[in-house]
Every structure is written in C-alpha cells, then in structure tokens.
PDB file of C-alpha atoms in Angstrom:
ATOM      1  CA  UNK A   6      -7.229  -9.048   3.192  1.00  0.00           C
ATOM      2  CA  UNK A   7      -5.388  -8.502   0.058  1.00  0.00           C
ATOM      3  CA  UNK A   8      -9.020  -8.405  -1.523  1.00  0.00           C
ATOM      4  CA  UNK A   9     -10.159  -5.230   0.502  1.00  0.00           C
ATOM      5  CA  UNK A  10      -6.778  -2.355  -0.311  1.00  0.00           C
ATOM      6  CA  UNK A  11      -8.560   0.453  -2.709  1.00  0.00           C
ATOM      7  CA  UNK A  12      -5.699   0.257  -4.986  1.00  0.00           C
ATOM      8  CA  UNK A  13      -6.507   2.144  -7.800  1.00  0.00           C
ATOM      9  CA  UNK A  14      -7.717   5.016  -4.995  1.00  0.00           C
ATOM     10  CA  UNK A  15      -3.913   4.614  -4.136  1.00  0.00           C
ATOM     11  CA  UNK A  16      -2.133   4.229  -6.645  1.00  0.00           C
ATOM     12  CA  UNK A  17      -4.356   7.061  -8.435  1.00  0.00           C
ATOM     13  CA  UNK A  18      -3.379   9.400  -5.402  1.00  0.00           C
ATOM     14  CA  UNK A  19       0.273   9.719  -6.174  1.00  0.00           C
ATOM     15  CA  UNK A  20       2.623  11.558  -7.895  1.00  0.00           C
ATOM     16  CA  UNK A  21       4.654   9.302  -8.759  1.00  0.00           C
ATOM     17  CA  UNK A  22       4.742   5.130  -8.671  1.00  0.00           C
ATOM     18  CA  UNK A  23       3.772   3.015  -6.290  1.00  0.00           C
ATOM     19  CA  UNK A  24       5.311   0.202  -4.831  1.00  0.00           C
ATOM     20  CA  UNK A  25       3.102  -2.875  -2.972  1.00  0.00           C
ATOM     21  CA  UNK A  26       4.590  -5.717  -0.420  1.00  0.00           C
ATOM     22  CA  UNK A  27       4.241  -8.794   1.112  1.00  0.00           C
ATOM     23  CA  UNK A  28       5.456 -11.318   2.752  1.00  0.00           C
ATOM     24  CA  UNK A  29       3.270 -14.021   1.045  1.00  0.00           C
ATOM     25  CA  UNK A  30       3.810 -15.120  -2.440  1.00  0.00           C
ATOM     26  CA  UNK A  31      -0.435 -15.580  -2.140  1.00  0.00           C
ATOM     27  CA  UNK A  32      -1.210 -12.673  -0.947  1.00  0.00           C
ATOM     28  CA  UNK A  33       0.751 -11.184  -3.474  1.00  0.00           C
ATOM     29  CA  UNK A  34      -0.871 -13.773  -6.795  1.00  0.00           C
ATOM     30  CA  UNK A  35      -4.483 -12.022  -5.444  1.00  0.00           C
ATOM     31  CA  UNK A  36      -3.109  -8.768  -5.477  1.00  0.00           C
ATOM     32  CA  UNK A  37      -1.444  -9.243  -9.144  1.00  0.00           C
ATOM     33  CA  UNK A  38      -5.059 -10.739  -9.918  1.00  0.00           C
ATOM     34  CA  UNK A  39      -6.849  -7.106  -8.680  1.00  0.00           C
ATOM     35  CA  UNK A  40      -4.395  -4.912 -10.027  1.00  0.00           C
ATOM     36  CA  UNK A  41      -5.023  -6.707 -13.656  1.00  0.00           C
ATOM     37  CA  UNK A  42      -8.999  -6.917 -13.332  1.00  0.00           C
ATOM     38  CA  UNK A  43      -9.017  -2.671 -12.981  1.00  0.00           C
ATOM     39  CA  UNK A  44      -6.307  -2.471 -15.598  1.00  0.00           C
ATOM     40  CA  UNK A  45      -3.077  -1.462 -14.218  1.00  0.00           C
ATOM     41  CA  UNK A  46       0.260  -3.195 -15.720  1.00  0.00           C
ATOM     42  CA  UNK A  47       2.022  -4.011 -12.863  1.00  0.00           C
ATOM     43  CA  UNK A  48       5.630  -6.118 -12.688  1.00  0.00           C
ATOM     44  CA  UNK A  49       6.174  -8.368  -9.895  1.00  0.00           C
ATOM     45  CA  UNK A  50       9.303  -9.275  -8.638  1.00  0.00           C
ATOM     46  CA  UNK A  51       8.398 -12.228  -6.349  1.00  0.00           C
ATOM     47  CA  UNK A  52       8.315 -16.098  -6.262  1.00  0.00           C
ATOM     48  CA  UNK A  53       9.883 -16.991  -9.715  1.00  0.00           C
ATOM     49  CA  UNK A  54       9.935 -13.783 -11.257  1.00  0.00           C
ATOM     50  CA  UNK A  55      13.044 -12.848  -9.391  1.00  0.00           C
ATOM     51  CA  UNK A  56      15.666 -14.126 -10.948  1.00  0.00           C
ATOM     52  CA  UNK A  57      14.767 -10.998 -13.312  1.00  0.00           C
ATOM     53  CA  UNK A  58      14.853  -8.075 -10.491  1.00  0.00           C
ATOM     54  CA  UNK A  59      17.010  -5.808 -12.744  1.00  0.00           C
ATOM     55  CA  UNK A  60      14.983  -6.016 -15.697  1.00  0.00           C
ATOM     56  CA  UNK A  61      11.835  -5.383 -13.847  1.00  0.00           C
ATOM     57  CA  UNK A  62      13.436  -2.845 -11.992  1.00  0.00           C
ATOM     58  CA  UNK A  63      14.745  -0.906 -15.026  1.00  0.00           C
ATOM     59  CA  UNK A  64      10.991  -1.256 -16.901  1.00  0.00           C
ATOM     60  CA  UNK A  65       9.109   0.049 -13.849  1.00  0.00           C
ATOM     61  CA  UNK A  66      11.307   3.054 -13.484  1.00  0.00           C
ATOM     62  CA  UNK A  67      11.546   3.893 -17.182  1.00  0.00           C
ATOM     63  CA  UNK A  68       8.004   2.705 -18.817  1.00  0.00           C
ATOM     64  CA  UNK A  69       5.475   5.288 -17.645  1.00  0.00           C
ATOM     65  CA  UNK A  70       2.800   2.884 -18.111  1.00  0.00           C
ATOM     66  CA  UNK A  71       4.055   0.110 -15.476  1.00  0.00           C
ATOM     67  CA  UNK A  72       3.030   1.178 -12.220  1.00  0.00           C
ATOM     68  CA  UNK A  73       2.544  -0.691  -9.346  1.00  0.00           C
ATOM     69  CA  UNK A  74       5.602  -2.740  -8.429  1.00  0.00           C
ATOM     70  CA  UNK A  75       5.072  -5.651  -6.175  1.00  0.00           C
ATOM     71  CA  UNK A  76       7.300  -7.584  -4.219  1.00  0.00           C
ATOM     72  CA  UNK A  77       7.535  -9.493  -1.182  1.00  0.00           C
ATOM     73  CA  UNK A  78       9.868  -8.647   1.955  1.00  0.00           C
ATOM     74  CA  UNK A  79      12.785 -11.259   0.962  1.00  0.00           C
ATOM     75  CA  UNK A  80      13.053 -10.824  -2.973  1.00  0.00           C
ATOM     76  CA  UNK A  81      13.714  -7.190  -3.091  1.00  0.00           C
ATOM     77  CA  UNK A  82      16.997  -6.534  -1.980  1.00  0.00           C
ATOM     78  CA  UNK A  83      17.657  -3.627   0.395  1.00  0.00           C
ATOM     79  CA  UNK A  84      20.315  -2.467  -2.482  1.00  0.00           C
ATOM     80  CA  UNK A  85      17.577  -1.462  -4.378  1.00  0.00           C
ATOM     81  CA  UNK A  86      16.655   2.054  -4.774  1.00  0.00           C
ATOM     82  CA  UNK A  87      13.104   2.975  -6.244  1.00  0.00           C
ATOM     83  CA  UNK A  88      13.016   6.466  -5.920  1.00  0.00           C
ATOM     84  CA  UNK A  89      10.640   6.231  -8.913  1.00  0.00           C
ATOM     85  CA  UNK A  90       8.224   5.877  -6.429  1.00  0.00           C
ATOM     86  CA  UNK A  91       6.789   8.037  -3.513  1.00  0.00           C
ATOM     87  CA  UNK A  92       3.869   5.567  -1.993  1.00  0.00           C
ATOM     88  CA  UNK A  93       3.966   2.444  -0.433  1.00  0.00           C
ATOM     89  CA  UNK A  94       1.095  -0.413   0.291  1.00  0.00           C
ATOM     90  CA  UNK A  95       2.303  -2.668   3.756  1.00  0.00           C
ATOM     91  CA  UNK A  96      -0.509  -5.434   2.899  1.00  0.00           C
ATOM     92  CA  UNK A  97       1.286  -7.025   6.103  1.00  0.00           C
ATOM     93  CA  UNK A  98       4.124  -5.900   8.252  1.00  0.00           C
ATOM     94  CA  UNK A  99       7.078  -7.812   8.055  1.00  0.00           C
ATOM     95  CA  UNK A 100       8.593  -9.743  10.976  1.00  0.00           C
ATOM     96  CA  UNK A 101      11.357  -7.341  12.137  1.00  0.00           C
ATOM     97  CA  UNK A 102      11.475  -3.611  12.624  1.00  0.00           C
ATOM     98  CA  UNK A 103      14.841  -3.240  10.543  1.00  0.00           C
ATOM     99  CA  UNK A 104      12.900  -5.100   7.298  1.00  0.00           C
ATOM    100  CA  UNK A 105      10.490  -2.884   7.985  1.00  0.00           C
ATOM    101  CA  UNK A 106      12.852   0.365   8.159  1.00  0.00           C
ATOM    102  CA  UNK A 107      14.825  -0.623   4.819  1.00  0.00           C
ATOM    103  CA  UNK A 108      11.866  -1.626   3.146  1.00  0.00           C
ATOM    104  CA  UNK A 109      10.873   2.196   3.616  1.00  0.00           C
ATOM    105  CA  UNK A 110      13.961   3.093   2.854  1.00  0.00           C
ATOM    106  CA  UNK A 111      13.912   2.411  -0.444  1.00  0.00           C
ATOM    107  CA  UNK A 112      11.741   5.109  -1.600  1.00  0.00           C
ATOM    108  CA  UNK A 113      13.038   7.902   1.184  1.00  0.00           C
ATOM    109  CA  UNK A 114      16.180   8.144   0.255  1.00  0.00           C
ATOM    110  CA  UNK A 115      18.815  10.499  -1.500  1.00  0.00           C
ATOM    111  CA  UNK A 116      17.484  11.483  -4.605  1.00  0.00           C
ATOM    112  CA  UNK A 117      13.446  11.511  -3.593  1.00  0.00           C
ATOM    113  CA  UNK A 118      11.730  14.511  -4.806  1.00  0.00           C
ATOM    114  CA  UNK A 119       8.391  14.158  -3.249  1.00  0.00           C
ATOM    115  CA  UNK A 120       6.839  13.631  -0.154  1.00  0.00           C
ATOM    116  CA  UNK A 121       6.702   9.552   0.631  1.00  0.00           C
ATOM    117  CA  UNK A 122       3.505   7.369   2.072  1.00  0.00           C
ATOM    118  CA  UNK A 123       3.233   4.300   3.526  1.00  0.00           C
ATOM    119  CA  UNK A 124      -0.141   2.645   3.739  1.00  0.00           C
ATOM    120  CA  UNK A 125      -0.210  -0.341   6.333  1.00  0.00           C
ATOM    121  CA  UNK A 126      -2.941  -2.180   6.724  1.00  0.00           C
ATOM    122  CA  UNK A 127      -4.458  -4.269   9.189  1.00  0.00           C
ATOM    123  CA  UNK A 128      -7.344  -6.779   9.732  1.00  0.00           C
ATOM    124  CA  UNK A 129     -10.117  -5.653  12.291  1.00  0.00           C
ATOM    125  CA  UNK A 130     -11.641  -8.587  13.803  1.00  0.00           C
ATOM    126  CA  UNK A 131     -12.411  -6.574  17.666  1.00  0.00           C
ATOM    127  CA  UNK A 132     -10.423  -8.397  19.444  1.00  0.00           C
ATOM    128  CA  UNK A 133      -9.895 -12.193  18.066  1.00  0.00           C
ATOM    129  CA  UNK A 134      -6.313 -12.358  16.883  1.00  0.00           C
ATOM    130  CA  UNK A 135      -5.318 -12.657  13.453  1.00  0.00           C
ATOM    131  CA  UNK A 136      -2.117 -12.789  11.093  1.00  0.00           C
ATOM    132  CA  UNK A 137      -2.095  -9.672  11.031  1.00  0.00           C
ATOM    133  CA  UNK A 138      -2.356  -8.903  14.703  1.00  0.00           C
ATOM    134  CA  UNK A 139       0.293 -12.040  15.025  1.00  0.00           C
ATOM    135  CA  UNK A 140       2.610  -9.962  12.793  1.00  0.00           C
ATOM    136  CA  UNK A 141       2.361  -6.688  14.859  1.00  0.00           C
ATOM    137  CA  UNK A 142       3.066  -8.629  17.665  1.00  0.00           C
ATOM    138  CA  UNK A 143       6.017 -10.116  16.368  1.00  0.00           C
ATOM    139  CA  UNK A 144       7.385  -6.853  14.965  1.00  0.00           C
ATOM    140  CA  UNK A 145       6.269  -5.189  18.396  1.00  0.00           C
ATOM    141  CA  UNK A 146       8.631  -7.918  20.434  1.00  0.00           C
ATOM    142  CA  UNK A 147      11.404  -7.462  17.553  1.00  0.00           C
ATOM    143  CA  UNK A 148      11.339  -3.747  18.202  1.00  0.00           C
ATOM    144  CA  UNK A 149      11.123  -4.586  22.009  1.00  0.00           C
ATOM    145  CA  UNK A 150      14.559  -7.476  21.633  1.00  0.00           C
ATOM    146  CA  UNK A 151      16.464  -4.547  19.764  1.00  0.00           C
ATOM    147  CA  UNK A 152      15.959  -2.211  22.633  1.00  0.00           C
ATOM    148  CA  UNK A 153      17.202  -4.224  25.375  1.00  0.00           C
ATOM    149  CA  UNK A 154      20.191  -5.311  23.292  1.00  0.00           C
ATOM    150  CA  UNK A 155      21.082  -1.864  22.468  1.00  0.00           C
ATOM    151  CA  UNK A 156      19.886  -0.531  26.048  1.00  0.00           C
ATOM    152  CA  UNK A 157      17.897   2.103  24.501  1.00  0.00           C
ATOM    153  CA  UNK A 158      14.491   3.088  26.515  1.00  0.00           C
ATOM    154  CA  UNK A 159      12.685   3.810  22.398  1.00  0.00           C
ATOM    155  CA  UNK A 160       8.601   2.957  22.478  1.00  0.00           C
ATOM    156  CA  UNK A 161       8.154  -0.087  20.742  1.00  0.00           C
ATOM    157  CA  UNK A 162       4.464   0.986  20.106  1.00  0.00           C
ATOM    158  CA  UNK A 163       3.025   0.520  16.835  1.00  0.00           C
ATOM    159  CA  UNK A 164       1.317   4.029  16.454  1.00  0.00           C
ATOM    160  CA  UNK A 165      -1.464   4.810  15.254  1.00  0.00           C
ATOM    161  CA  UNK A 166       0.220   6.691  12.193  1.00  0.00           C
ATOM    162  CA  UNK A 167       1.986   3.266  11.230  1.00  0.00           C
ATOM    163  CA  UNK A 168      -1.808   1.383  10.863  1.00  0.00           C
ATOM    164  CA  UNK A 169      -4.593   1.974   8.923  1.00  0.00           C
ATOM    165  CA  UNK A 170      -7.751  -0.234   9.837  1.00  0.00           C
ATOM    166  CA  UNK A 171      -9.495  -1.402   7.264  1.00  0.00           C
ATOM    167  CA  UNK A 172     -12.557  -2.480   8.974  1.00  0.00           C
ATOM    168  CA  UNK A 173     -14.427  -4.092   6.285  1.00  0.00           C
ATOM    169  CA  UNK A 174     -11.714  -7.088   6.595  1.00  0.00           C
ATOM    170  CA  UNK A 175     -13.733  -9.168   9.499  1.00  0.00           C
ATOM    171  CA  UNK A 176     -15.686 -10.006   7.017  1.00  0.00           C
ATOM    172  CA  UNK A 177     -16.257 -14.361   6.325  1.00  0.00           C
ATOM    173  CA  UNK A 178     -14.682 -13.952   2.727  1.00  0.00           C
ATOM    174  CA  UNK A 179     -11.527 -13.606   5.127  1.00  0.00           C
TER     175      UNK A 179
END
C-alpha cells in the first residue's frame, strides 16, 4: 500500500512540511525507499533512528531542504510539537482513536499558521477484508469502548472525510 501514496503530489501541495506515519517499521523502510527514488531528503524517526528524535526534530524544522518527516505511531512522542508542518499522510490508522487524535494534534496546535490536512488512506479490495479494513475496525470498536465508558452517545463512524480510497491498491503487487 505504501507503494501506491502520490507523495511528491502531496508533499508538493503544501505550504509548509509534511509529516508521514505508520505503524510498521516496513511500511515505513518502503516509504523512506520512494521518498529517496523521486528525490526528497526525508529524516525518519523510527525503528533505530529514535534514540535521535531531538536532533531530527530540530533539522526538519530548521533545514528547508528536509521535508517529509516520517515516523511511526509509538516513536514520536505526543510531547512533540511540529507545527513546521501543516499536512499529514495516515498510510494506516492507528489502533486507538486517542493515538489517532494526538497524532493530529501535533500539527493543529497553538502556534499553527495554516490550514492542516490529513490524508488517510485505505486499501480497496470490494469487500474482502484487509489490514487496513482490520485497523478501521479496531479503531471503530476503540472509539465504540470509549463511548460506553464515558456514557457518551458520539458516532463512532469513520466518515467519509477521515478516508481516502485509493483504489488502485487491490492490485496483486499488494
């Protein structure tokens, strides 16, 4: 799936940086693979590179020339503003609704300029489940756990506005 994201459409689109999860070190190896075939210098902050969060951090705010960011779920902390950046690539949904919500939340927050996105995608295979259907529907019964416990009557629908298709996924490179 990580193979199909128009990246450089993307990442050309914004004003600012942008900013690309995961929750798979993989998935995020393939990515860092793409992003250097069409020439962007990207830092990761994943697998072993995270011991060095800070640093990478610091350069992809201040060096104009490092742009995307990539990450998975767990090894960017929720401490970490990036308000250098006003898009966001979802190449899968995390597990829980409030990873999902802080992930967001760290490019809309105080000191954002500019108007945020957040691309999700999703694997179209009609109706044959997939990881990424499997991940909705754990986020979907996360968001649905979270209700009850809080007694709250919130839809715990993933709209339409939180998924992009990407059709060409159901594909047998997949």
């Amino acid at each position: 799936m990580a193979g199909m994201i128009p990246y450089e459409e993307i990442i050309q689109s914004t004003e600012k940086k942008t900013v690309i999860f995961s929750s798979y070190v993989e998935t995020l190896d393939t990515c860092a693979d793409i992003l250097s075939d069409i020439g962007y210098e990207y830092i990761g902050v994943y697998g072993n590179s995270t011991s060095n969060l800070t640093e990478a951090v610091s350069k992809f705010e201040k060096n104009e020339s490092v742009n995307p960011l990539i990450a998975t779920y767990a090894s960017l902390s929720t401490a970490v503003p990036l308000v250098m950046a006003d898009t966001m690539i979802l190449i899968n949904p995390p597990f829980r609704d409030y990873v999902l919500q802080q992930t967001i939340a760290r490019i809309h927050r105080i000191g954002a300029d500019t108007q945020i996105r957040v691309f999700h995608f999703t694997m179209d295979t009609d109706k044959e489940p997939n990881i990424a259907s499997r991940n909705l529907d754990i986020l979907k019964w996360s968001r649905e756990q979270v209700a009850q416990i809080l007694d709250i009557s919130e839809s715990t629908e993933i709209t339409e506005e939180e998924t992009i298709a990407v059709e060409e996924l159901a594909t047998e490179e997949i």
